Coordinates of C-alpha atoms and ligand atoms in Angstrom, one line a residue:
M1 CA 13.2 31.3 -1.8
R2 CA 13.1 27.7 -2.6
N3 CA 15.0 27.0 -5.8
D4 CA 16.3 23.4 -5.4
M5 CA 15.9 20.5 -3.3
K6 CA 17.2 17.0 -2.6
A7 CA 15.3 14.0 -4.3
L8 CA 15.7 10.4 -4.7
V9 CA 15.9 10.2 -8.5
K10 CA 15.9 7.1 -11.1
A11 CA 18.4 8.9 -12.9
E12 CA 19.9 6.1 -15.0
P13 CA 18.3 3.1 -16.5
R14 CA 20.0 0.5 -14.3
E15 CA 19.8 -0.8 -10.8
G16 CA 19.8 1.8 -8.1
L17 CA 18.5 5.3 -7.1
W18 CA 20.4 8.4 -6.6
M19 CA 20.2 11.4 -4.2
Q20 CA 20.4 14.4 -6.4
R21 CA 19.5 18.3 -6.6
A22 CA 16.3 18.9 -8.4
P23 CA 14.3 22.1 -8.9
V24 CA 11.4 22.6 -6.5
P25 CA 8.2 21.9 -8.5
E26 CA 6.2 24.9 -9.7
I27 CA 2.5 24.5 -8.9
G28 CA -0.6 25.2 -11.0
P29 CA -3.6 27.1 -10.0
E30 CA -5.4 24.0 -8.6
D31 CA -2.2 22.3 -6.9
V32 CA -0.3 22.6 -3.5
L33 CA 3.1 22.2 -2.6
I34 CA 3.8 20.0 0.2
K35 CA 6.9 20.0 2.4
V36 CA 7.5 16.1 2.7
N37 CA 8.4 15.1 6.1
R38 CA 8.3 11.1 6.1
T39 CA 8.1 8.7 3.3
G40 CA 7.5 4.9 3.2
I41 CA 9.3 2.7 0.8
C42 CA 7.0 0.3 -1.0
G43 CA 7.5 -2.9 -2.8
T44 CA 6.9 -0.7 -6.0
D45 CA 10.0 1.3 -5.3
V46 CA 12.0 -1.7 -4.7
H47 CA 10.9 -3.0 -8.2
I48 CA 12.1 0.5 -9.7
W49 CA 15.4 0.3 -7.6
N50 CA 16.0 -3.1 -9.2
W51 CA 15.0 -2.1 -12.5
D52 CA 13.2 -5.1 -13.3
D53 CA 10.9 -5.8 -16.6
W54 CA 8.1 -4.0 -15.2
A55 CA 10.0 -0.9 -14.2
Q56 CA 11.7 -0.6 -17.6
R57 CA 8.4 -0.8 -19.2
T58 CA 6.8 1.8 -17.1
V59 CA 9.0 4.3 -15.4
P60 CA 10.5 7.1 -17.5
V61 CA 14.1 8.1 -16.7
P62 CA 14.8 10.5 -15.1
L63 CA 12.0 10.4 -12.4
I64 CA 11.7 11.4 -8.8
T65 CA 10.3 8.2 -7.2
G66 CA 8.1 7.5 -4.2
H67 CA 4.5 7.9 -3.5
E68 CA 4.0 7.1 0.4
F69 CA 4.5 10.4 2.2
A70 CA 3.3 12.7 5.0
G71 CA 4.2 16.4 5.2
E72 CA 2.6 19.9 5.4
I73 CA 1.3 22.4 2.8
V74 CA 3.9 25.3 2.1
E75 CA 2.2 26.9 -0.9
L76 CA -1.3 27.0 -2.4
G77 CA -2.4 27.3 -5.8
R78 CA -4.5 30.5 -6.6
A79 CA -7.7 28.4 -7.2
V80 CA -7.3 26.0 -4.4
E81 CA -10.0 26.3 -1.6
G82 CA -10.5 24.7 1.6
L83 CA -6.9 24.1 2.6
E84 CA -4.5 26.2 4.4
L85 CA -0.9 26.8 4.9
G86 CA 0.7 24.7 7.5
Q87 CA -1.9 22.1 7.0
R88 CA -0.6 18.5 7.8
C89 CA -1.3 16.0 5.2
S90 CA -1.0 12.9 3.1
G91 CA -2.4 12.3 -0.1
E92 CA -3.7 10.0 -2.8
G93 CA -0.8 9.2 -5.1
H94 CA -3.1 8.2 -7.9
L95 CA -3.7 11.4 -10.2
I96 CA -7.1 10.6 -12.1
G97 CA -8.7 12.2 -14.9
K98 CA -12.2 13.6 -14.7
T99 CA -13.6 12.8 -18.0
S100 CA -14.1 9.0 -17.9
R101 CA -17.6 7.4 -17.3
Q102 CA -16.2 6.1 -14.0
S103 CA -14.9 9.4 -12.7
R104 CA -18.2 11.1 -13.6
A105 CA -20.0 8.6 -11.8
G106 CA -17.8 9.3 -8.6
K107 CA -15.6 6.0 -8.8
F108 CA -12.4 8.0 -9.2
H109 CA -10.2 4.7 -8.4
L110 CA -11.5 3.2 -11.5
D111 CA -10.6 5.7 -13.9
P112 CA -8.6 4.3 -16.8
A113 CA -6.4 7.4 -17.1
T114 CA -4.9 7.1 -13.6
R115 CA -1.2 8.1 -13.5
G116 CA 0.9 7.4 -10.2
I117 CA 3.2 9.7 -8.5
G118 CA 6.7 8.1 -8.3
V119 CA 5.9 5.7 -11.1
N120 CA 4.6 7.8 -14.2
E121 CA 4.9 11.2 -12.6
Q122 CA 7.3 13.2 -10.4
G123 CA 7.2 11.6 -6.9
A124 CA 7.3 12.1 -3.2
F125 CA 10.9 11.0 -2.4
A126 CA 11.9 14.6 -2.2
Q127 CA 11.9 17.8 0.1
Y128 CA 9.0 19.0 -1.8
L129 CA 6.0 17.4 -3.7
R130 CA 3.5 19.2 -6.1
L131 CA 0.2 17.7 -5.7
P132 CA -3.4 18.6 -7.1
A133 CA -5.4 19.9 -4.2
F134 CA -8.0 17.4 -5.0
N135 CA -5.6 14.5 -3.8
V136 CA -4.6 16.1 -0.6
V137 CA -5.9 14.2 2.6
P138 CA -5.6 16.4 5.6
L139 CA -4.3 14.5 8.9
P140 CA -5.9 14.9 12.2
D141 CA -3.6 15.5 15.2
A142 CA -4.1 11.9 16.3
I143 CA -2.2 10.6 13.1
D144 CA 1.5 11.6 13.1
D145 CA 3.7 11.9 10.0
E146 CA 5.2 8.3 10.3
I147 CA 1.7 6.9 10.3
G148 CA 0.8 9.4 7.7
A149 CA 3.6 8.3 5.6
I150 CA 2.2 4.6 5.3
L151 CA -1.5 5.5 4.7
D152 CA -1.0 4.5 0.8
P153 CA -0.3 0.9 1.7
L154 CA -2.6 0.8 4.8
G155 CA -5.2 2.1 2.2
N156 CA -4.6 -0.9 0.1
A157 CA -5.0 -3.0 3.1
V158 CA -8.3 -1.5 4.1
H159 CA -9.7 -1.3 0.6
T160 CA -9.1 -5.1 0.4
A161 CA -10.2 -5.9 3.8
L162 CA -13.5 -3.9 3.4
S163 CA -14.4 -5.6 0.0
F164 CA -16.6 -8.0 1.9
D165 CA -18.4 -7.9 5.2
L166 CA -15.9 -9.3 7.9
V167 CA -18.1 -9.2 11.0
G168 CA -18.1 -12.5 12.6
E169 CA -16.4 -14.1 9.7
D170 CA -13.5 -16.4 9.7
V171 CA -10.7 -14.7 7.3
L172 CA -7.7 -16.2 5.8
I173 CA -5.2 -13.8 4.5
T174 CA -2.3 -15.2 2.3
G175 CA 1.0 -13.2 2.5
A176 CA 2.4 -11.8 5.8
G177 CA 4.1 -8.8 4.1
P178 CA 3.2 -5.2 5.6
I179 CA 0.0 -5.0 3.7
G180 CA -1.2 -8.6 4.8
I181 CA -0.4 -7.9 8.2
M182 CA -2.2 -4.5 8.3
A183 CA -5.2 -6.2 6.4
A184 CA -5.3 -8.9 9.5
A185 CA -5.3 -5.7 11.9
V186 CA -8.1 -4.4 9.9
A187 CA -10.1 -7.5 10.0
R188 CA -9.5 -7.7 13.7
H189 CA -10.7 -4.2 14.2
V190 CA -14.1 -4.6 12.4
G191 CA -15.0 -7.7 14.0
A192 CA -13.8 -11.0 12.2
R193 CA -13.9 -14.2 14.3
H194 CA -10.8 -16.0 13.3
V195 CA -8.0 -14.4 11.4
V196 CA -5.4 -16.6 9.9
I197 CA -2.3 -15.4 8.0
T198 CA -0.1 -17.6 6.0
D199 CA 3.5 -17.3 4.5
V200 CA 6.6 -19.4 4.0
N201 CA 8.9 -16.7 5.7
P202 CA 9.2 -17.4 9.4
E203 CA 10.5 -13.6 10.3
R204 CA 7.2 -12.1 8.6
L205 CA 4.9 -14.7 10.4
E206 CA 6.5 -13.8 13.7
L207 CA 6.2 -10.0 12.9
A208 CA 2.3 -10.6 12.2
A209 CA 1.7 -12.4 15.3
R210 CA 3.8 -9.7 17.1
V211 CA 1.8 -6.8 15.7
V212 CA -1.9 -8.2 15.3
D213 CA -3.8 -10.8 17.3
V214 CA -3.6 -13.2 14.3
V215 CA -2.9 -17.0 13.9
P216 CA 0.2 -17.3 11.7
V217 CA 0.6 -20.5 9.6
N218 CA 3.8 -21.4 8.0
V219 CA 2.4 -23.4 5.1
A220 CA 5.9 -25.0 4.3
E221 CA 5.4 -26.8 7.7
E222 CA 1.7 -26.9 8.2
E223 CA -1.5 -27.8 6.2
L224 CA -4.3 -25.2 6.4
A225 CA -6.6 -28.4 6.4
E226 CA -5.3 -29.1 9.9
V227 CA -5.7 -25.4 11.1
I228 CA -9.4 -25.5 10.2
P229 CA -10.4 -28.2 12.9
R230 CA -7.8 -26.7 15.4
L231 CA -9.6 -23.5 15.3
K232 CA -13.1 -25.5 15.7
M233 CA -14.4 -24.1 12.3
K234 CA -16.8 -26.2 10.7
Q235 CA -16.2 -26.0 6.8
G236 CA -13.6 -23.6 6.3
F237 CA -12.9 -19.7 5.9
D238 CA -15.5 -17.4 4.8
V239 CA -13.5 -14.6 3.2
G240 CA -10.2 -14.7 1.8
L241 CA -7.7 -11.9 1.3
E242 CA -4.9 -12.7 -1.3
M243 CA -1.8 -10.4 -0.7
S244 CA 1.0 -12.5 -2.0
G245 CA 0.5 -13.1 -5.9
N246 CA 1.7 -16.7 -5.2
Q247 CA -0.1 -19.2 -7.2
R248 CA 0.0 -21.8 -4.6
A249 CA -1.3 -19.5 -2.0
L250 CA -4.3 -18.9 -4.0
D251 CA -4.8 -22.7 -4.6
Q252 CA -4.6 -23.1 -0.9
M253 CA -7.0 -20.4 -0.4
V254 CA -9.7 -21.8 -2.8
E255 CA -9.3 -25.2 -1.0
A256 CA -9.8 -23.8 2.4
L257 CA -12.7 -21.5 1.7
V258 CA -16.4 -22.5 2.4
M259 CA -18.9 -23.0 -0.5
G260 CA -19.9 -19.4 -1.6
G261 CA -16.9 -18.1 -0.1
R262 CA -15.5 -14.5 -1.3
I263 CA -11.9 -13.6 -2.3
A264 CA -10.4 -10.1 -2.7
L265 CA -7.2 -10.2 -4.7
L266 CA -4.6 -7.6 -4.1
G267 CA -1.4 -9.9 -4.7
I268 CA 0.1 -9.7 -8.2
P269 CA 1.2 -12.9 -9.7
P270 CA 4.4 -12.4 -11.8
G271 CA 3.0 -13.5 -15.1
K272 CA 0.2 -15.8 -16.2
S273 CA -0.4 -18.7 -13.8
P274 CA -2.7 -21.7 -14.1
V275 CA -6.0 -21.4 -12.0
D276 CA -8.2 -24.5 -11.1
W277 CA -11.3 -22.7 -12.4
S278 CA -13.7 -25.7 -11.9
R279 CA -12.8 -25.4 -8.1
I280 CA -13.8 -21.9 -8.2
V281 CA -16.9 -22.7 -10.1
F282 CA -18.2 -25.6 -8.2
K283 CA -17.4 -23.8 -4.9
A284 CA -19.5 -20.8 -6.0
I285 CA -16.6 -18.5 -5.1
T286 CA -16.8 -14.8 -5.8
L287 CA -13.5 -13.2 -6.8
K288 CA -12.8 -9.4 -6.6
G289 CA -9.7 -7.6 -8.0
V290 CA -8.5 -4.7 -5.7
Y291 CA -6.7 -1.8 -7.3
G292 CA -5.5 1.1 -5.2
R293 CA -7.7 2.8 -2.7
E294 CA -11.3 3.9 -3.3
I295 CA -10.9 7.7 -3.6
F296 CA -11.8 9.0 -1.0
E297 CA -14.0 6.6 0.8
T298 CA -11.1 4.1 1.8
W299 CA -9.2 7.2 3.2
Y300 CA -12.2 8.2 5.4
K301 CA -12.6 4.7 6.8
M302 CA -9.1 4.3 7.4
I303 CA -8.8 7.6 9.3
A304 CA -11.6 6.9 11.2
M305 CA -10.3 3.5 12.2
L306 CA -7.1 4.9 13.2
E307 CA -8.8 7.6 15.3
N308 CA -10.7 4.9 17.0
G309 CA -8.1 2.3 18.2
L310 CA -6.6 0.7 14.8
D311 CA -3.0 0.4 15.6
V312 CA -0.6 -0.5 12.7
R313 CA 2.5 1.2 14.0
G314 CA 4.3 -2.2 14.8
V315 CA 4.6 -2.9 11.2
I316 CA 7.2 -0.3 10.7
T317 CA 10.4 -2.1 11.6
H318 CA 13.1 0.4 10.2
R319 CA 13.4 4.1 10.4
F320 CA 16.3 6.1 8.7
A321 CA 17.2 9.7 8.0
V322 CA 16.9 10.0 4.4
D323 CA 20.5 10.3 3.8
R324 CA 20.6 6.7 4.8
F325 CA 18.2 5.7 2.2
A326 CA 20.5 3.0 0.7
E327 CA 20.2 1.1 4.1
G328 CA 16.4 1.4 4.0
F329 CA 16.4 -0.3 0.5
A330 CA 18.8 -2.9 1.8
A331 CA 16.2 -3.7 4.4
M332 CA 13.4 -4.0 1.9
R333 CA 15.4 -6.0 -0.4
S334 CA 16.4 -8.6 2.3
G335 CA 12.6 -9.6 2.4
Q336 CA 13.0 -9.5 6.3
S337 CA 11.6 -6.1 7.0
G338 CA 8.2 -4.8 7.5
K339 CA 7.7 -1.0 6.5
V340 CA 10.6 1.1 6.1
V341 CA 10.1 4.9 6.7
L342 CA 12.6 7.6 5.9
D343 CA 12.8 11.0 7.8
W344 CA 13.3 14.0 5.4
T345 CA 13.1 16.6 8.2
G346 CA 16.8 16.9 8.5
A347 CA 17.6 16.7 4.8
Ligands
ZN401 ZN1 3.1 1.7 -2.1

């Protein structure tokens, strides 16, 4: 019998996370219980570790953290159909309501009542996770647990990158964190022409160039205006994917875009930031805010691309057994890492 389990808990309202024993979750009739094999550490988890203003306002204490995971189903609620014990899976960590206009229209990712595992509800940094069967995404054999554990952020990248048609387009990505790098891989995979990624962190740009066929530009050293003629582009970029939340990056993007360019915004600015709206109006630029993943269209596209040659494994730079989680968080907090994956199989 499973009675209790290891879990990484925000146990106290201060910096840090603590490995504790917690009861194995009890599942309802429409839930499954998942034995967690691998988890990814997200920037969100680092905010929760740091216990910054956002975390203090958002996260209840105590809470099992974590939302990026892969594992296998070990228990099925009695009303669950179409899933089997032993099924390998990942899953959508946004728990949605079913009554809003958006949900009833099938636009589940736009449901205003969404709650996140590991943020508002008990999370995936544990040996076992309860999840509504609705949220389960079965994994094909071609996708191992390590990649399965980073499908949530890859989904952010896919959702952002597929916001606009990229076939034959010149694409500018601002922010060479793991999601920016994965978005570059997606842009390449779907047939963009030039893919340029900017940052001011040389390690991240190096990682980007190692993982994807992309042009890295350190905007602390080089102007985008010089890159455009170097790549023999006539006016500028057709599509921008803003992944940094940095105001200067957005300004640079607007300047580097063609008339009628399109921008998908995933990066979150730390607070209010001044925007030169007249430039956006006069350049007739379309802006789209991106939240989460389309449920489940993003998952479908992402898995299909992974089965068909999309390779993002290089973005994982650190792997630790879960008992060494503190080293994983240290790597994340250094700002020098790509994705960090924790292994729960020996927990
Ligand atoms: Zn995440």
